[in-house]
mmCIF file of C-alpha atoms in Angstrom:
data_model
loop_
_atom_site.group_PDB
_atom_site.id
_atom_site.type_symbol
_atom_site.label_atom_id
_atom_site.label_comp_id
_atom_site.label_asym_id
_atom_site.label_seq_id
_atom_site.Cartn_x
_atom_site.Cartn_y
_atom_site.Cartn_z
ATOM 1 C CA MET J 57 0.000 0.000 0.000
ATOM 2 C CA ALA J 58 1.297 3.399 -0.859
ATOM 3 C CA LEU J 59 2.315 5.582 2.048
ATOM 4 C CA VAL J 60 0.213 8.718 2.316
ATOM 5 C CA LYS J 61 1.758 11.633 4.152
ATOM 6 C CA TYR J 62 -0.297 14.333 5.811
ATOM 7 C CA ASN J 63 0.793 17.758 6.881
ATOM 8 C CA ASN J 64 -0.635 20.442 9.147
ATOM 9 C CA ASN J 65 -2.316 22.173 6.230
ATOM 10 C CA SER J 66 -4.314 19.109 5.320
ATOM 11 C CA ILE J 67 -5.353 18.346 8.898
ATOM 12 C CA SER J 68 -6.059 21.880 10.058
ATOM 13 C CA ALA J 69 -9.720 21.810 8.986
ATOM 14 C CA VAL J 70 -10.587 18.810 11.135
ATOM 15 C CA THR J 71 -12.920 19.764 13.976
ATOM 16 C CA SER J 72 -13.725 16.445 15.626
ATOM 17 C CA ALA J 73 -12.294 12.993 16.160
ATOM 18 C CA ALA J 74 -14.600 10.267 17.359
ATOM 19 C CA ALA J 75 -12.791 8.402 20.093
ATOM 20 C CA MET J 76 -10.181 10.833 21.363
ATOM 21 C CA THR J 77 -10.456 11.795 24.984
ATOM 22 C CA SER J 78 -10.458 15.393 26.131
ATOM 23 C CA GLY J 79 -8.872 14.947 29.550
ATOM 24 C CA ASP J 80 -10.664 14.362 32.799
ATOM 25 C CA MET J 81 -11.228 17.976 33.807
ATOM 26 C CA THR J 82 -13.804 19.263 31.357
ATOM 27 C CA LEU J 83 -14.638 22.882 30.667
ATOM 28 C CA ILE J 84 -18.424 23.103 30.749
ATOM 29 C CA LYS J 85 -19.148 26.791 30.495
ATOM 30 C CA SER J 86 -17.326 30.099 30.478
ATOM 31 C CA VAL J 87 -19.236 33.313 31.184
ATOM 32 C CA THR J 88 -17.706 36.755 30.840
ATOM 33 C CA ALA J 89 -19.297 39.536 32.828
ATOM 34 C CA SER J 90 -20.203 42.867 31.289
ATOM 35 C CA SER J 91 -21.949 44.987 33.910
ATOM 36 C CA ASP J 92 -24.041 42.001 34.972
ATOM 37 C CA SER J 93 -26.030 42.028 38.176
ATOM 38 C CA THR J 94 -25.809 38.235 38.412
ATOM 39 C CA ILE J 95 -24.104 35.345 36.672
ATOM 40 C CA ASN J 96 -26.024 32.084 36.769
ATOM 41 C CA PHE J 97 -25.048 28.524 36.031
ATOM 42 C CA VAL J 98 -28.315 26.636 35.645
ATOM 43 C CA HIS J 99 -28.318 22.969 34.797
ATOM 44 C CA GLY J 100 -29.849 22.368 31.382
ATOM 45 C CA THR J 101 -29.624 26.009 30.321
ATOM 46 C CA SER J 102 -27.080 27.462 27.899
ATOM 47 C CA ASP J 103 -25.115 24.197 27.767
ATOM 48 C CA VAL J 104 -24.583 24.147 31.531
ATOM 49 C CA VAL J 105 -24.245 20.727 33.162
ATOM 50 C CA LEU J 106 -24.655 20.663 36.936
ATOM 51 C CA ASP J 107 -25.998 17.250 37.843
ATOM 52 C CA SER J 108 -24.730 13.728 38.438
ATOM 53 C CA THR J 109 -22.639 13.804 35.258
ATOM 54 C CA TYR J 110 -19.667 14.845 37.389
ATOM 55 C CA PRO J 111 -19.055 14.157 41.086
ATOM 56 C CA ILE J 112 -17.012 17.322 41.559
ATOM 57 C CA TYR J 113 -17.403 20.730 39.954
ATOM 58 C CA ILE J 114 -14.915 23.596 40.032
ATOM 59 C CA PHE J 115 -15.721 27.251 39.419
ATOM 60 C CA LYS J 116 -12.753 29.422 38.445
ATOM 61 C CA PHE J 117 -12.892 33.168 38.975
ATOM 62 C CA ILE J 118 -10.647 35.252 36.758
ATOM 63 C CA ASN J 119 -10.211 38.965 37.329
ATOM 64 C CA ILE J 120 -13.623 39.600 38.792
ATOM 65 C CA HIS J 121 -14.020 43.379 38.892
ATOM 66 C CA PRO J 122 -16.862 45.071 40.799
ATOM 67 C CA GLU J 123 -18.681 48.178 39.727
ATOM 68 C CA THR J 124 -18.857 49.381 43.343
ATOM 69 C CA ASP J 125 -16.000 49.857 45.773
ATOM 70 C CA SER J 126 -15.836 48.011 49.104
ATOM 71 C CA THR J 127 -18.225 45.268 48.170
ATOM 72 C CA GLU J 128 -18.214 41.483 48.284
ATOM 73 C CA PHE J 129 -18.382 38.757 45.665
ATOM 74 C CA SER J 130 -20.938 36.212 46.816
ATOM 75 C CA VAL J 131 -22.565 32.915 45.912
ATOM 76 C CA GLY J 132 -26.003 31.346 46.306
ATOM 77 C CA PHE J 133 -27.264 27.858 45.576
ATOM 78 C CA ARG J 134 -30.630 26.700 44.208
ATOM 79 C CA ASP J 135 -32.183 23.623 45.782
ATOM 80 C CA GLY J 136 -35.485 23.050 44.072
ATOM 81 C CA SER J 137 -37.256 26.367 43.712
ATOM 82 C CA THR J 138 -36.318 29.300 41.515
ATOM 83 C CA ALA J 139 -34.613 31.100 44.389
ATOM 84 C CA TYR J 140 -30.936 30.779 45.275
ATOM 85 C CA ASP J 141 -31.718 30.267 48.928
ATOM 86 C CA ALA J 142 -30.387 26.874 49.972
ATOM 87 C CA THR J 143 -29.679 26.832 53.696
ATOM 88 C CA LYS J 144 -25.970 27.018 54.426
ATOM 89 C CA SER J 145 -23.552 26.695 57.325
ATOM 90 C CA THR J 146 -20.046 27.955 56.658
ATOM 91 C CA ASN J 147 -16.743 29.119 58.090
ATOM 92 C CA ALA J 148 -14.316 31.742 56.818
ATOM 93 C CA PHE J 149 -10.880 33.172 57.440
ATOM 94 C CA VAL J 150 -8.484 35.517 55.733
ATOM 95 C CA ALA J 151 -4.784 36.240 55.506
ATOM 96 C CA VAL J 152 -4.103 39.924 54.975
ATOM 97 C CA HIS J 153 -1.036 42.009 54.220
ATOM 98 C CA ASP J 154 -1.236 45.616 53.112
ATOM 99 C CA GLU J 155 0.997 47.523 50.734
ATOM 100 C CA ALA J 156 2.211 49.785 53.544
ATOM 101 C CA ASP J 157 3.436 46.746 55.448
ATOM 102 C CA SER J 158 1.487 47.954 58.476
ATOM 103 C CA GLU J 159 -0.893 45.017 58.751
ATOM 104 C CA ALA J 160 -0.085 41.353 58.416
ATOM 105 C CA ALA J 161 -2.550 39.001 60.048
ATOM 106 C CA LEU J 162 -4.578 35.836 59.933
ATOM 107 C CA ASN J 163 -8.167 36.569 60.968
ATOM 108 C CA ASN J 164 -11.074 34.317 61.805
ATOM 109 C CA ARG J 165 -14.076 35.698 59.894
ATOM 110 C CA SER J 166 -16.576 32.961 60.725
ATOM 111 C CA SER J 167 -18.547 35.162 63.101
ATOM 112 C CA ASN J 168 -18.783 37.838 60.431
ATOM 113 C CA GLU J 169 -18.953 36.282 56.995
ATOM 114 C CA GLY J 170 -19.679 32.739 58.123
ATOM 115 C CA LEU J 171 -23.286 31.581 57.947
ATOM 116 C CA SER J 172 -25.163 29.448 60.450
ATOM 117 C CA GLN J 173 -28.217 27.814 58.918
ATOM 118 C CA ASN J 174 -28.733 30.888 56.794
ATOM 119 C CA THR J 175 -30.429 31.158 53.392
ATOM 120 C CA GLY J 176 -28.564 34.305 52.376
ATOM 121 C CA PHE J 177 -25.679 34.524 49.950
ATOM 122 C CA GLN J 178 -22.225 33.487 51.132
ATOM 123 C CA ASN J 179 -19.506 36.118 50.803
ATOM 124 C CA LEU J 180 -16.421 34.744 49.130
ATOM 125 C CA ASN J 181 -14.360 37.794 50.109
ATOM 126 C CA LEU J 182 -14.618 41.105 51.945
ATOM 127 C CA ASN J 183 -14.292 44.745 50.860
ATOM 128 C CA MET J 184 -12.840 44.326 47.407
ATOM 129 C CA GLY J 185 -11.626 47.348 45.521
ATOM 130 C CA ASN J 186 -12.938 48.658 42.239
ATOM 131 C CA GLY J 187 -9.861 50.507 40.998
ATOM 132 C CA ASN J 188 -9.117 49.923 37.344
ATOM 133 C CA ASP J 189 -6.330 47.485 38.111
ATOM 134 C CA GLU J 190 -8.047 45.795 41.074
ATOM 135 C CA SER J 191 -9.788 42.436 40.854
ATOM 136 C CA LEU J 192 -10.382 39.019 42.402
ATOM 137 C CA SER J 193 -9.305 35.584 41.196
ATOM 138 C CA GLY J 194 -9.755 32.155 42.698
ATOM 139 C CA GLU J 195 -11.748 28.967 42.660
ATOM 140 C CA MET J 196 -14.579 27.120 44.380
ATOM 141 C CA PHE J 197 -15.068 23.359 44.611
ATOM 142 C CA LEU J 198 -18.623 22.011 44.799
ATOM 143 C CA PHE J 199 -18.947 18.339 45.707
ATOM 144 C CA ASN J 200 -21.682 16.030 44.471
ATOM 145 C CA PRO J 201 -24.413 18.662 44.003
ATOM 146 C CA SER J 202 -26.912 16.089 42.740
ATOM 147 C CA SER J 203 -26.831 13.985 45.917
ATOM 148 C CA THR J 204 -30.192 13.505 47.584
ATOM 149 C CA THR J 205 -28.559 11.826 50.582
ATOM 150 C CA PHE J 206 -25.814 14.133 51.805
ATOM 151 C CA VAL J 207 -25.301 17.830 52.457
ATOM 152 C CA LYS J 208 -23.369 19.629 49.696
ATOM 153 C CA HIS J 209 -19.829 20.615 50.645
ATOM 154 C CA PHE J 210 -18.083 23.544 49.000
ATOM 155 C CA MET J 211 -14.666 25.156 49.532
ATOM 156 C CA SER J 212 -13.398 28.388 48.021
ATOM 157 C CA THR J 213 -10.136 30.272 47.856
ATOM 158 C CA THR J 214 -10.020 33.815 46.539
ATOM 159 C CA GLN J 215 -7.131 36.196 46.186
ATOM 160 C CA TYR J 216 -7.960 39.839 45.644
ATOM 161 C CA TYR J 217 -7.118 43.501 45.958
ATOM 162 C CA GLN J 218 -8.852 44.977 48.953
ATOM 163 C CA ASP J 219 -10.191 48.538 48.893
ATOM 164 C CA GLY J 220 -7.622 49.470 51.537
ATOM 165 C CA ASN J 221 -4.749 48.593 49.212
ATOM 166 C CA ALA J 222 -3.994 45.201 50.633
ATOM 167 C CA SER J 223 -3.535 41.655 49.411
ATOM 168 C CA LEU J 224 -6.136 39.320 50.881
ATOM 169 C CA ASN J 225 -6.291 35.554 50.610
ATOM 170 C CA TYR J 226 -9.775 34.538 51.685
ATOM 171 C CA ARG J 227 -10.945 31.005 52.483
ATOM 172 C CA VAL J 228 -14.485 29.752 52.866
ATOM 173 C CA GLY J 229 -15.688 26.250 53.648
ATOM 174 C CA GLY J 230 -19.211 25.096 54.191
ATOM 175 C CA TYR J 231 -22.138 23.014 53.175
ATOM 176 C CA CYS J 232 -25.613 23.532 51.834
ATOM 177 C CA ASN J 233 -27.448 21.805 54.646
ATOM 178 C CA VAL J 234 -30.053 20.244 52.395
ATOM 179 C CA THR J 235 -30.545 16.808 50.907
ATOM 180 C CA ALA J 236 -32.288 18.189 47.829
ATOM 181 C CA ALA J 237 -30.122 18.380 44.735
ATOM 182 C CA ILE J 238 -28.400 21.666 43.939
ATOM 183 C CA ASP J 239 -29.142 22.380 40.288
ATOM 184 C CA ALA J 240 -27.994 25.981 39.878
ATOM 185 C CA VAL J 241 -25.446 28.410 41.292
ATOM 186 C CA GLN J 242 -25.592 32.204 41.173
ATOM 187 C CA PHE J 243 -22.780 34.720 41.693
ATOM 188 C CA LYS J 244 -23.285 38.418 42.354
ATOM 189 C CA MET J 245 -21.862 41.443 44.137
ATOM 190 C CA ASN J 246 -23.437 42.513 47.390
ATOM 191 C CA SER J 247 -23.648 45.993 45.903
ATOM 192 C CA GLY J 248 -23.642 46.960 42.228
ATOM 193 C CA ASP J 249 -22.866 44.881 39.191
ATOM 194 C CA ILE J 250 -20.116 42.497 38.271
ATOM 195 C CA ASP J 251 -18.418 44.983 36.004
ATOM 196 C CA ALA J 252 -16.049 42.536 34.325
ATOM 197 C CA GLY J 253 -14.370 39.170 34.739
ATOM 198 C CA THR J 254 -14.805 35.581 33.732
ATOM 199 C CA ILE J 255 -16.287 32.626 35.603
ATOM 200 C CA LYS J 256 -15.551 29.165 34.259
ATOM 201 C CA LEU J 257 -17.277 25.951 35.278
ATOM 202 C CA TYR J 258 -15.427 22.641 35.051
ATOM 203 C CA GLY J 259 -16.484 19.083 35.762
ATOM 204 C CA ILE J 260 -14.098 16.412 37.023
ATOM 205 C CA LYS J 261 -14.754 12.933 35.724
ATOM 206 C CA ASP J 262 -14.627 9.839 37.909
ATOM 207 C CA SER J 263 -14.577 7.145 35.276
ATOM 208 C CA MET R 287 4.233 15.424 -3.126
ATOM 209 C CA SER R 288 0.519 15.384 -3.805
ATOM 210 C CA ILE R 289 -1.767 16.934 -1.216
ATOM 211 C CA VAL R 290 -4.339 14.638 0.403
ATOM 212 C CA LYS R 291 -7.284 16.480 1.924
ATOM 213 C CA LEU R 292 -8.874 15.075 5.058
ATOM 214 C CA ASN R 293 -12.315 15.705 6.428
ATOM 215 C CA ASN R 294 -14.140 14.620 9.595
ATOM 216 C CA ARG R 295 -15.436 11.528 7.865
ATOM 217 C CA GLY R 296 -11.973 10.438 6.891
ATOM 218 C CA ILE R 297 -10.515 10.849 10.378
ATOM 219 C CA LYS R 298 -13.406 9.626 12.483
ATOM 220 C CA ASP R 299 -11.762 6.349 13.419
ATOM 221 C CA VAL R 300 -8.558 7.911 14.679
ATOM 222 C CA THR R 301 -8.072 7.180 18.372
ATOM 223 C CA ALA R 302 -4.617 8.585 19.033
ATOM 224 C CA LEU R 303 -2.227 11.103 17.580
ATOM 225 C CA GLY R 304 1.243 10.972 19.046
ATOM 226 C CA SER R 305 2.152 14.620 19.226
ATOM 227 C CA ILE R 306 -1.151 16.215 20.120
ATOM 228 C CA THR R 307 -1.118 18.021 23.424
ATOM 229 C CA GLY R 308 -3.685 20.059 25.263
ATOM 230 C CA LEU R 309 -6.252 17.280 25.595
ATOM 231 C CA GLY R 310 -6.335 17.885 29.302
ATOM 232 C CA ASN R 311 -3.705 17.532 31.965
ATOM 233 C CA LEU R 312 -5.793 15.771 34.611
ATOM 234 C CA THR R 313 -6.037 12.036 34.004
ATOM 235 C CA PHE R 314 -8.479 9.814 35.834
ATOM 236 C CA ILE R 315 -6.801 6.646 37.120
ATOM 237 C CA LYS R 316 -9.013 4.825 39.591
ATOM 238 C CA LYS R 317 -12.188 5.128 41.633
ATOM 239 C CA LEU R 318 -12.843 3.157 44.820
ATOM 240 C CA THR R 319 -16.302 3.188 46.370
ATOM 241 C CA ALA R 320 -16.614 2.365 50.042
ATOM 242 C CA SER R 321 -19.237 -0.042 51.271
ATOM 243 C CA SER R 322 -18.624 -0.620 54.965
ATOM 244 C CA SER R 323 -14.930 -0.804 54.067
ATOM 245 C CA GLY R 324 -12.211 -1.028 56.690
ATOM 246 C CA THR R 325 -9.695 0.384 54.235
ATOM 247 C CA LEU R 326 -9.485 1.603 50.640
ATOM 248 C CA SER R 327 -6.093 1.001 49.041
ATOM 249 C CA PHE R 328 -4.450 2.325 45.902
ATOM 250 C CA VAL R 329 -1.528 0.054 45.003
ATOM 251 C CA ASP R 330 0.665 0.759 42.019
ATOM 252 C CA GLY R 331 0.306 -2.009 39.459
ATOM 253 C CA ALA R 332 -2.815 -3.515 40.983
ATOM 254 C CA SER R 333 -6.357 -3.077 39.675
ATOM 255 C CA SER R 334 -5.259 -0.566 37.035
ATOM 256 C CA VAL R 335 -3.734 1.770 39.608
ATOM 257 C CA VAL R 336 -0.772 3.863 38.548
ATOM 258 C CA LEU R 337 1.255 5.391 41.379
ATOM 259 C CA ASP R 338 4.803 5.657 40.119
ATOM 260 C CA ASN R 339 6.936 8.010 38.054
ATOM 261 C CA THR R 340 4.308 8.254 35.320
ATOM 262 C CA TYR R 341 3.131 11.471 36.966
ATOM 263 C CA LYS R 342 5.005 13.978 39.107
ATOM 264 C CA GLU R 343 1.825 14.862 40.970
ATOM 265 C CA TYR R 344 -1.169 12.781 42.004
ATOM 266 C CA LEU R 345 -4.552 14.005 43.193
ATOM 267 C CA PHE R 346 -6.901 12.056 45.454
ATOM 268 C CA THR R 347 -10.474 13.350 45.684
ATOM 269 C CA PHE R 348 -12.855 12.420 48.493
ATOM 270 C CA ASN R 349 -16.549 12.641 47.798
ATOM 271 C CA ASN R 350 -19.120 12.270 50.572
ATOM 272 C CA ILE R 351 -16.998 10.108 52.829
ATOM 273 C CA HIS R 352 -19.466 8.815 55.396
ATOM 274 C CA PRO R 353 -18.084 7.037 58.476
ATOM 275 C CA ALA R 354 -19.617 4.198 60.439
ATOM 276 C CA SER R 355 -18.405 5.887 63.648
ATOM 277 C CA ASN R 356 -17.691 9.505 64.499
ATOM 278 C CA SER R 357 -14.072 9.700 63.353
ATOM 279 C CA SER R 358 -11.458 11.314 61.103
ATOM 280 C CA LEU R 359 -10.287 10.314 57.638
ATOM 281 C CA GLY R 360 -6.618 9.387 57.356
ATOM 282 C CA PHE R 361 -4.077 7.513 55.317
ATOM 283 C CA LYS R 362 -0.980 5.364 55.553
ATOM 284 C CA ALA R 363 1.756 5.028 52.934
ATOM 285 C CA SER R 364 3.617 1.966 51.750
ATOM 286 C CA ILE R 365 6.994 1.517 50.091
ATOM 287 C CA ASN R 366 6.571 -2.179 49.338
ATOM 288 C CA GLY R 367 3.475 -2.343 47.202
ATOM 289 C CA GLY R 368 1.065 -2.561 50.086
ATOM 290 C CA SER R 369 2.682 -5.463 51.921
ATOM 291 C CA ALA R 370 2.938 -3.129 54.886
ATOM 292 C CA TYR R 371 1.597 0.356 55.537
ATOM 293 C CA GLY R 372 2.878 2.950 57.967
ATOM 294 C CA ILE R 373 5.798 5.221 57.043
ATOM 295 C CA ALA R 374 6.898 7.896 59.492
ATOM 296 C CA THR R 375 5.049 11.078 58.574
ATOM 297 C CA THR R 376 5.103 14.609 59.945
ATOM 298 C CA THR R 377 2.257 17.069 59.399
ATOM 299 C CA SER R 378 0.836 20.420 60.404
ATOM 300 C CA ALA R 379 -2.883 21.017 60.716
ATOM 301 C CA VAL R 380 -4.979 24.188 60.638
ATOM 302 C CA MET R 381 -8.733 24.168 61.189
ATOM 303 C CA ALA R 382 -11.521 26.658 60.581
ATOM 304 C CA GLU R 383 -14.841 25.899 62.240
ATOM 305 C CA GLN R 384 -18.252 27.417 62.773
ATOM 306 C CA GLY R 385 -21.320 25.861 64.362
ATOM 307 C CA GLU R 386 -24.727 25.673 62.770
ATOM 308 C CA GLY R 387 -25.904 27.644 65.803
ATOM 309 C CA SER R 388 -23.276 30.384 65.344
ATOM 310 C CA ASP R 389 -21.209 28.735 68.052
ATOM 311 C CA ASP R 390 -17.873 26.936 68.120
ATOM 312 C CA SER R 391 -16.164 29.489 65.895
ATOM 313 C CA PHE R 392 -12.495 28.573 65.679
ATOM 314 C CA LEU R 393 -9.469 29.275 63.544
ATOM 315 C CA GLY R 394 -6.079 27.989 64.424
ATOM 316 C CA TYR R 395 -3.529 25.271 64.685
ATOM 317 C CA ARG R 396 -5.001 21.956 65.864
ATOM 318 C CA THR R 397 -2.456 19.887 67.776
ATOM 319 C CA SER R 398 -4.888 16.980 68.064
ATOM 320 C CA GLN R 399 -4.839 16.576 64.298
ATOM 321 C CA ASP R 400 -1.116 16.836 63.567
ATOM 322 C CA HIS R 401 1.550 14.126 63.585
ATOM 323 C CA ALA R 402 5.268 13.938 64.346
ATOM 324 C CA GLU R 403 7.080 11.011 62.745
ATOM 325 C CA ASP R 404 3.961 8.961 63.196
ATOM 326 C CA THR R 405 3.717 5.532 61.581
ATOM 327 C CA GLY R 406 0.018 5.245 62.348
ATOM 328 C CA LEU R 407 -2.955 6.655 60.483
ATOM 329 C CA ILE R 408 -2.243 10.208 59.320
ATOM 330 C CA LYS R 409 -5.318 12.379 59.758
ATOM 331 C CA ILE R 410 -6.253 14.686 56.866
ATOM 332 C CA GLY R 411 -9.699 15.792 58.031
ATOM 333 C CA GLU R 412 -11.423 16.700 61.272
ATOM 334 C CA SER R 413 -14.183 14.616 62.841
ATOM 335 C CA TYR R 414 -16.842 13.323 60.457
ATOM 336 C CA GLY R 415 -20.350 12.756 61.816
ATOM 337 C CA THR R 416 -22.458 9.680 61.232
ATOM 338 C CA ASP R 417 -25.879 11.273 60.716
ATOM 339 C CA ASN R 418 -27.404 10.074 57.472
ATOM 340 C CA ASP R 419 -26.752 13.373 55.686
ATOM 341 C CA GLN R 420 -23.298 13.986 57.177
ATOM 342 C CA SER R 421 -20.070 13.395 55.287
ATOM 343 C CA GLY R 422 -16.737 14.887 54.326
ATOM 344 C CA SER R 423 -15.358 15.906 50.937
ATOM 345 C CA GLY R 424 -12.072 17.311 49.713
ATOM 346 C CA PHE R 425 -8.795 16.447 48.079
ATOM 347 C CA MET R 426 -5.129 15.616 48.662
ATOM 348 C CA HIS R 427 -2.192 16.342 46.386
ATOM 349 C CA LEU R 428 0.734 13.904 46.612
ATOM 350 C CA PHE R 429 3.890 15.100 44.961
ATOM 351 C CA ASN R 430 6.452 12.915 43.213
ATOM 352 C CA PRO R 431 5.860 9.695 45.199
ATOM 353 C CA SER R 432 8.421 7.784 43.152
ATOM 354 C CA SER R 433 11.321 10.032 44.119
ATOM 355 C CA THR R 434 14.250 8.209 45.689
ATOM 356 C CA THR R 435 15.895 11.497 46.609
ATOM 357 C CA PHE R 436 13.286 13.509 48.453
ATOM 358 C CA VAL R 437 10.665 13.060 51.155
ATOM 359 C CA LYS R 438 7.126 12.971 49.749
ATOM 360 C CA ASN R 439 5.192 16.191 50.283
ATOM 361 C CA PHE R 440 1.431 16.265 50.347
ATOM 362 C CA ILE R 441 -1.244 18.944 50.791
ATOM 363 C CA ALA R 442 -4.808 18.135 51.829
ATOM 364 C CA GLN R 443 -7.954 20.210 52.193
ATOM 365 C CA ASN R 444 -11.159 18.631 53.432
ATOM 366 C CA HIS R 445 -14.503 19.916 54.598
ATOM 367 C CA SER R 446 -16.735 17.877 56.872
ATOM 368 C CA CYS R 447 -19.816 17.869 59.078
ATOM 369 C CA HIS R 448 -18.674 17.564 62.663
ATOM 370 C CA PRO R 449 -20.750 15.164 64.812
ATOM 371 C CA SER R 450 -21.740 18.196 66.933
ATOM 372 C CA ASP R 451 -23.207 19.944 63.896
ATOM 373 C CA TYR R 452 -20.582 22.423 62.900
ATOM 374 C CA THR R 453 -18.616 23.028 59.743
ATOM 375 C CA ASP R 454 -15.032 21.801 59.777
ATOM 376 C CA HIS R 455 -12.510 23.021 57.228
ATOM 377 C CA ALA R 456 -9.206 21.185 57.571
ATOM 378 C CA PHE R 457 -5.920 22.244 55.993
ATOM 379 C CA VAL R 458 -3.200 19.637 56.409
ATOM 380 C CA GLY R 459 0.273 19.631 54.934
ATOM 381 C CA GLY R 460 3.111 17.257 55.531
ATOM 382 C CA TYR R 461 5.658 14.839 54.231
ATOM 383 C CA ILE R 462 6.092 11.112 54.229
ATOM 384 C CA ASN R 463 9.590 10.984 55.630
ATOM 385 C CA THR R 464 11.242 8.471 53.359
ATOM 386 C CA THR R 465 13.526 8.562 50.353
ATOM 387 C CA SER R 466 12.166 5.234 49.169
ATOM 388 C CA ALA R 467 9.507 5.384 46.491
ATOM 389 C CA VAL R 468 5.976 5.403 47.864
ATOM 390 C CA ASN R 469 3.918 3.033 45.716
ATOM 391 C CA ALA R 470 0.726 2.520 47.676
ATOM 392 C CA ILE R 471 -1.636 4.646 49.749
ATOM 393 C CA GLN R 472 -4.317 3.263 52.046
ATOM 394 C CA PHE R 473 -7.221 5.287 53.461
ATOM 395 C CA ALA R 474 -9.214 4.519 56.599
ATOM 396 C CA MET R 475 -11.176 6.166 59.382
ATOM 397 C CA THR R 476 -9.532 6.559 62.784
ATOM 398 C CA THR R 477 -12.386 4.472 64.204
ATOM 399 C CA GLY R 478 -14.681 2.062 62.412
ATOM 400 C CA ASN R 479 -15.349 1.565 58.739
ATOM 401 C CA ILE R 480 -15.757 3.897 55.800
ATOM 402 C CA ASP R 481 -19.455 3.298 55.484
ATOM 403 C CA ALA R 482 -19.855 4.992 52.080
ATOM 404 C CA GLY R 483 -18.175 7.435 49.737
ATOM 405 C CA ASP R 484 -15.865 7.602 46.750
ATOM 406 C CA ILE R 485 -12.132 8.144 46.573
ATOM 407 C CA CYS R 486 -10.692 8.838 43.133
ATOM 408 C CA LEU R 487 -7.065 8.953 42.038
ATOM 409 C CA TYR R 488 -5.879 11.221 39.228
ATOM 410 C CA GLY R 489 -2.514 11.877 37.662
ATOM 411 C CA ILE R 490 -1.519 15.408 36.751
ATOM 412 C CA LYS R 491 0.762 15.750 33.744
#
């Protein structure tokens, strides 16, 4: 049989290959904010998957920029109704160091930003700045949102520019204390819009 | 040389291309599901498990680990393919907690959860409750287990429902203090069985 040689020009138009894997961390949806009051990831809408397809989901936050100064980036979970009001219990702490080198501390924030059987949104940071070069980046793990047996654990880490010109590394852990499935997640600012930034949703395969 | 044009139809049966990259850098290796299990073990070379120099970093994920008794999740390492577990390990442990009743708020170092050259079960989470809806979830990175030069560093983060109904966020870092290759990891609760839950192993390229 004659040998047929291919080059990049001939293969560049190919857009799919049947049996090739795409890795085991799959990008599901990327949403870029443009003065949005909320950003929603709703299972079954706009190609979003948030069900038993994956046992673990990861949200990545890239350069989230608020319209309003001194506000918080927050998250809510939907557990059966149209409202993002799943009951949550959480803890929070922060490592802070300012540009003036006058404050360097590790602070327990559970009594402030932590929730105790509360249906409100969970702050994922505190007092972020809205200067042109200021933003937040980080990630949040959500475990087994489709379970109807267990509570739904989540853990977030955000790094951001605080309004007081400081670097803050903010950690939140908690669970939606419900056995109903979580089928949607909403992000918003406590005040004003999400001026800019990207939120990506990934699923991690377990087979 | 004549040009041969390909289309999707022509390439549909291709299953591998040697030089393609970017297909994802997280590779699923193995999933173990607990069912009243005393231990869950990942042994290199057994049951399709890879835990050698194929990857420089491995990731274990823990999904809804539910204990038979109020207890903590932990692990032991092996350097002989699982014939024996228990390599001296040193860790540090930081916990953040908050009760469902706005009580028990805590942030700090937790001496009850750390280890100093301990050959027993190495705790990577706080207490997990046994109520039907209680569990713990999280992950652990294990770096370069096949090294014969360095100790084996690991970083774990787990979140659990404490038996007393408060949120427990555990940050544990440490090293398995051996220069022998670690080729098996075994998970267990400090007391009783792992009643339910999944542990998955991934390789990171």
